mmCIF file of C-alpha atoms in Angstrom:
data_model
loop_
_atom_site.group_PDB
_atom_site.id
_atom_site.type_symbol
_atom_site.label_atom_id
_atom_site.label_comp_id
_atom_site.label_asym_id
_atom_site.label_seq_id
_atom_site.Cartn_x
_atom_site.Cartn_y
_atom_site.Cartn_z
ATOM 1 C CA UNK O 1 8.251 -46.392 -34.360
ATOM 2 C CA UNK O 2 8.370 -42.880 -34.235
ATOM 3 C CA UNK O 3 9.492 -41.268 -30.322
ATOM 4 C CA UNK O 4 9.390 -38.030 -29.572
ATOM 5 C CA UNK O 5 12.191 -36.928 -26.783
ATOM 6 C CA UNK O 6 10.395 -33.813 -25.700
ATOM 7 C CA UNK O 7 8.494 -34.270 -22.882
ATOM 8 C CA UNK O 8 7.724 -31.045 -21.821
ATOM 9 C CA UNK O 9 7.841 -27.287 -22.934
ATOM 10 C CA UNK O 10 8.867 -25.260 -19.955
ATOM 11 C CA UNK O 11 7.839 -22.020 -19.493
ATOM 12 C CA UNK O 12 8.711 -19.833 -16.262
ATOM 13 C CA UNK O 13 6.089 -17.808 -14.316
ATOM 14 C CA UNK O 14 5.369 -15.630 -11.130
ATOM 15 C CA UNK O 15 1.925 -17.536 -10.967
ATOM 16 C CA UNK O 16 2.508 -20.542 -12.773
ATOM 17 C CA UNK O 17 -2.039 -20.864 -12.031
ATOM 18 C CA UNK O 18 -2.674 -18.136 -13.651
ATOM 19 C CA UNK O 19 -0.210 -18.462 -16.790
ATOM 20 C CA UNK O 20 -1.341 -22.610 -17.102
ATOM 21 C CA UNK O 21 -5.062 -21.218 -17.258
ATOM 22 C CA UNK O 22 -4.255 -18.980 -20.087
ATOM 23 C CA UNK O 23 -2.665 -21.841 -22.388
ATOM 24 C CA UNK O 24 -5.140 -24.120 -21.407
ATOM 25 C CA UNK O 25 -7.547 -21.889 -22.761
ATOM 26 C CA UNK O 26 -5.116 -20.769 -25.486
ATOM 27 C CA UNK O 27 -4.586 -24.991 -26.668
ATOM 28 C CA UNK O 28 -7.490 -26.745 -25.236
ATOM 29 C CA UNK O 29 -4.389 -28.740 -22.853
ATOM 30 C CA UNK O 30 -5.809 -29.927 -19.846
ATOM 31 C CA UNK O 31 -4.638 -28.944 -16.293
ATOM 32 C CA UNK O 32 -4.173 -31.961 -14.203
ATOM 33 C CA UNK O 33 -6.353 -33.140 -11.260
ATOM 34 C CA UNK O 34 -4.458 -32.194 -8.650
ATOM 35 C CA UNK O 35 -3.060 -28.806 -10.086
ATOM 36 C CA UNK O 36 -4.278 -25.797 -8.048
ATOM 37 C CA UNK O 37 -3.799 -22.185 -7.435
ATOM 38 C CA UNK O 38 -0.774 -21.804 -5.346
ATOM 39 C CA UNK O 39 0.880 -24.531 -6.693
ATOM 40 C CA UNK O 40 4.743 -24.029 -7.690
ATOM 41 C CA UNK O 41 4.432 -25.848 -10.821
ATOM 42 C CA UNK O 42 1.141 -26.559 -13.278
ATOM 43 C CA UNK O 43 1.514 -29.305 -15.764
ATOM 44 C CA UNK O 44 -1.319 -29.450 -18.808
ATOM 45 C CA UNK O 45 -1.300 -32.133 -20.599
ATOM 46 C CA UNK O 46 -3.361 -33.830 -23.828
ATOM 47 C CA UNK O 47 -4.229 -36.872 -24.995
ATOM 48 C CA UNK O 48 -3.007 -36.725 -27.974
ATOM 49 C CA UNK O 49 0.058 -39.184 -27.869
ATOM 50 C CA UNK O 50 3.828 -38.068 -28.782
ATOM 51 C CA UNK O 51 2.548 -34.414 -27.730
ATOM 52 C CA UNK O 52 4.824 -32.531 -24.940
ATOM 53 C CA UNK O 53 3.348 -31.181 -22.350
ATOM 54 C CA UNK O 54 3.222 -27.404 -21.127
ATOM 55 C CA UNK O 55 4.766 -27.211 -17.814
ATOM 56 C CA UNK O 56 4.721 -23.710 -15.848
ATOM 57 C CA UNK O 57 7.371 -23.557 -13.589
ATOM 58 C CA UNK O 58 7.243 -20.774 -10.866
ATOM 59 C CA UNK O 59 10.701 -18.351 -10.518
ATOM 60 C CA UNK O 60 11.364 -15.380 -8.772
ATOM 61 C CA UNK O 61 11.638 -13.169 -11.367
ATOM 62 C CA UNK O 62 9.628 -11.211 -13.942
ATOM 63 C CA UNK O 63 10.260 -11.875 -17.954
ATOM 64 C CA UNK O 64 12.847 -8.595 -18.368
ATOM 65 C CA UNK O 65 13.544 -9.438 -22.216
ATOM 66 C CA UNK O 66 12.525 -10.957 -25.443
ATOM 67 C CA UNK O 67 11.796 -14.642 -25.733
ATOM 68 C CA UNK O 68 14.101 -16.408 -27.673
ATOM 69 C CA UNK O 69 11.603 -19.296 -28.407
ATOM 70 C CA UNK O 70 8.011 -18.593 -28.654
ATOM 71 C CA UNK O 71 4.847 -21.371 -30.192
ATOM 72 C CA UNK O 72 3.268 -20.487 -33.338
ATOM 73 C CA UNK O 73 -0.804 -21.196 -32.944
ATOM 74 C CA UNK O 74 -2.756 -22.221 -35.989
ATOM 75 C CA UNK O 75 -6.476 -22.287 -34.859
ATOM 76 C CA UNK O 76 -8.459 -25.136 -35.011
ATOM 77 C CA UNK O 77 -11.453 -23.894 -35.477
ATOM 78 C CA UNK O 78 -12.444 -20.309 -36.442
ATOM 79 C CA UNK O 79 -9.708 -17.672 -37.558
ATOM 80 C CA UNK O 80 -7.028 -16.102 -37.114
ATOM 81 C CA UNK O 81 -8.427 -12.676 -36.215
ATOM 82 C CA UNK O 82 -11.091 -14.277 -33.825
ATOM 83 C CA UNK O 83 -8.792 -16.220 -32.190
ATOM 84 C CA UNK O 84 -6.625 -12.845 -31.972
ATOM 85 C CA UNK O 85 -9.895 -11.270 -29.782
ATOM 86 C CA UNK O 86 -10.704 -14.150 -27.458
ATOM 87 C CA UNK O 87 -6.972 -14.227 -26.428
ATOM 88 C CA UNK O 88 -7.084 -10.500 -25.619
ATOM 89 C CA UNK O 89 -10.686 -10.972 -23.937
ATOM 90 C CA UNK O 90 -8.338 -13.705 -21.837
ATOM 91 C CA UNK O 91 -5.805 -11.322 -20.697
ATOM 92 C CA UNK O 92 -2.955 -11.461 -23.814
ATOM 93 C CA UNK O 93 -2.012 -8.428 -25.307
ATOM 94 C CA UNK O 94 -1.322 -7.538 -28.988
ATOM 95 C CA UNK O 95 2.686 -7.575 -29.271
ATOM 96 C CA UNK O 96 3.202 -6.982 -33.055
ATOM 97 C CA UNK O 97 0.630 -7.017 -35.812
ATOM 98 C CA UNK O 98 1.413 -8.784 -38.824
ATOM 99 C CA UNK O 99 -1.514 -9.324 -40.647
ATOM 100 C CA UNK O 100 -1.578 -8.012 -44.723
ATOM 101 C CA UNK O 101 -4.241 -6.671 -47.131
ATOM 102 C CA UNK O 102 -4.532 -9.874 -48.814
ATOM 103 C CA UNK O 103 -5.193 -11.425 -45.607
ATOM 104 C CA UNK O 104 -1.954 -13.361 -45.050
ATOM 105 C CA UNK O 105 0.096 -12.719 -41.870
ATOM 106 C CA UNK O 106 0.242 -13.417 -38.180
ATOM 107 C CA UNK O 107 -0.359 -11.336 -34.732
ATOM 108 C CA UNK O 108 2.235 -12.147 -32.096
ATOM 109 C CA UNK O 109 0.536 -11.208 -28.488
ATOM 110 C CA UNK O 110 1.771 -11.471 -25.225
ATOM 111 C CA UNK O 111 0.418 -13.964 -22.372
ATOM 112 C CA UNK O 112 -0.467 -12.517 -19.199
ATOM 113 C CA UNK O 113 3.413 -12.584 -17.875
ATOM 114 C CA UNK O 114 4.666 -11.105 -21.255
ATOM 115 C CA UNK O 115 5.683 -14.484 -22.965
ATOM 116 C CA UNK O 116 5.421 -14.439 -26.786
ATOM 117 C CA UNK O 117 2.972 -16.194 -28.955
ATOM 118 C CA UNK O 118 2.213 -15.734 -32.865
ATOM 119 C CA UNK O 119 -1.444 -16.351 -33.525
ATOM 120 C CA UNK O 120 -1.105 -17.617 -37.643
ATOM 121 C CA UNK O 121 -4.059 -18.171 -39.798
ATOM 122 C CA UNK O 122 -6.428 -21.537 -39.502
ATOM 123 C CA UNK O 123 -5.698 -24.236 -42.042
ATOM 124 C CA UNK O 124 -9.038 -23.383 -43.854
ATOM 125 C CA UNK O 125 -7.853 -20.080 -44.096
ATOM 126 C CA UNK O 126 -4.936 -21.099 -45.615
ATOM 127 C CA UNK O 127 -6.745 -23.279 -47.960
ATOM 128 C CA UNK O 128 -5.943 -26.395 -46.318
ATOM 129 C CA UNK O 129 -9.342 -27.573 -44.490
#
């Protein structure tokens, strides 16, 4: 049998809420019951089993320089480039723009505390679905 050993993906945040409510919207993770604004730390889960968690820790500090890990998003439904414009309607901002002619390519955006995310293209868009 097949075990995972990462629980979690830790990400820290001024307003762990507010960050938690972006990914949740940005991976369909759930926020937990008992998770509310204020809270030092926001843990979204899914159901999905052998799948780590997103856990928003709060700090002190502001995000002063590049992230040296950062998730790649493949949408699940829809494209790349739609996906792209609900995340900015949601308060990311584009980062670097990587998309080609032929359509290949990836955006990397910012969440609403400046962590990095590359938006790639869907699996049907790819061919795959």
């Amino acid at each position: 049998m097949y075990y995972n050993p990462v629980r979690h993906i830790t990400f820290d945040a001024l307003d762990p809420y507010k960050v938690a409510a972006f990914w949740s919207a940005v991976t369909g993770y759930a926020m937990q019951a008992d998770d509310v604004e204020g809270d030092s730390e926001i843990l979204l889960t899914t159901d999905q089993p052998g799948v780590p968690g997103l856990l928003f820790v709060q700090v002190p500090d502001a995000k002063s320089v590049k992230n040296r890990v950062h998730l790649d998003i493949s949408p699940p439904t829809g494209t790349r480039d739609e996906t792209v414009e609900r995340l900015v309607g949601l308060g990311a901002k584009v980062f670097g723009d990587h998309r080609r002619a032929d359509g290949t390519g990836w955006v990397t955006l910012t969440d609403p505390e400046g962590n990095e995310l590359c938006i790639e293209r869907s699996a049907s868009e790819r061919g795959l679905g």
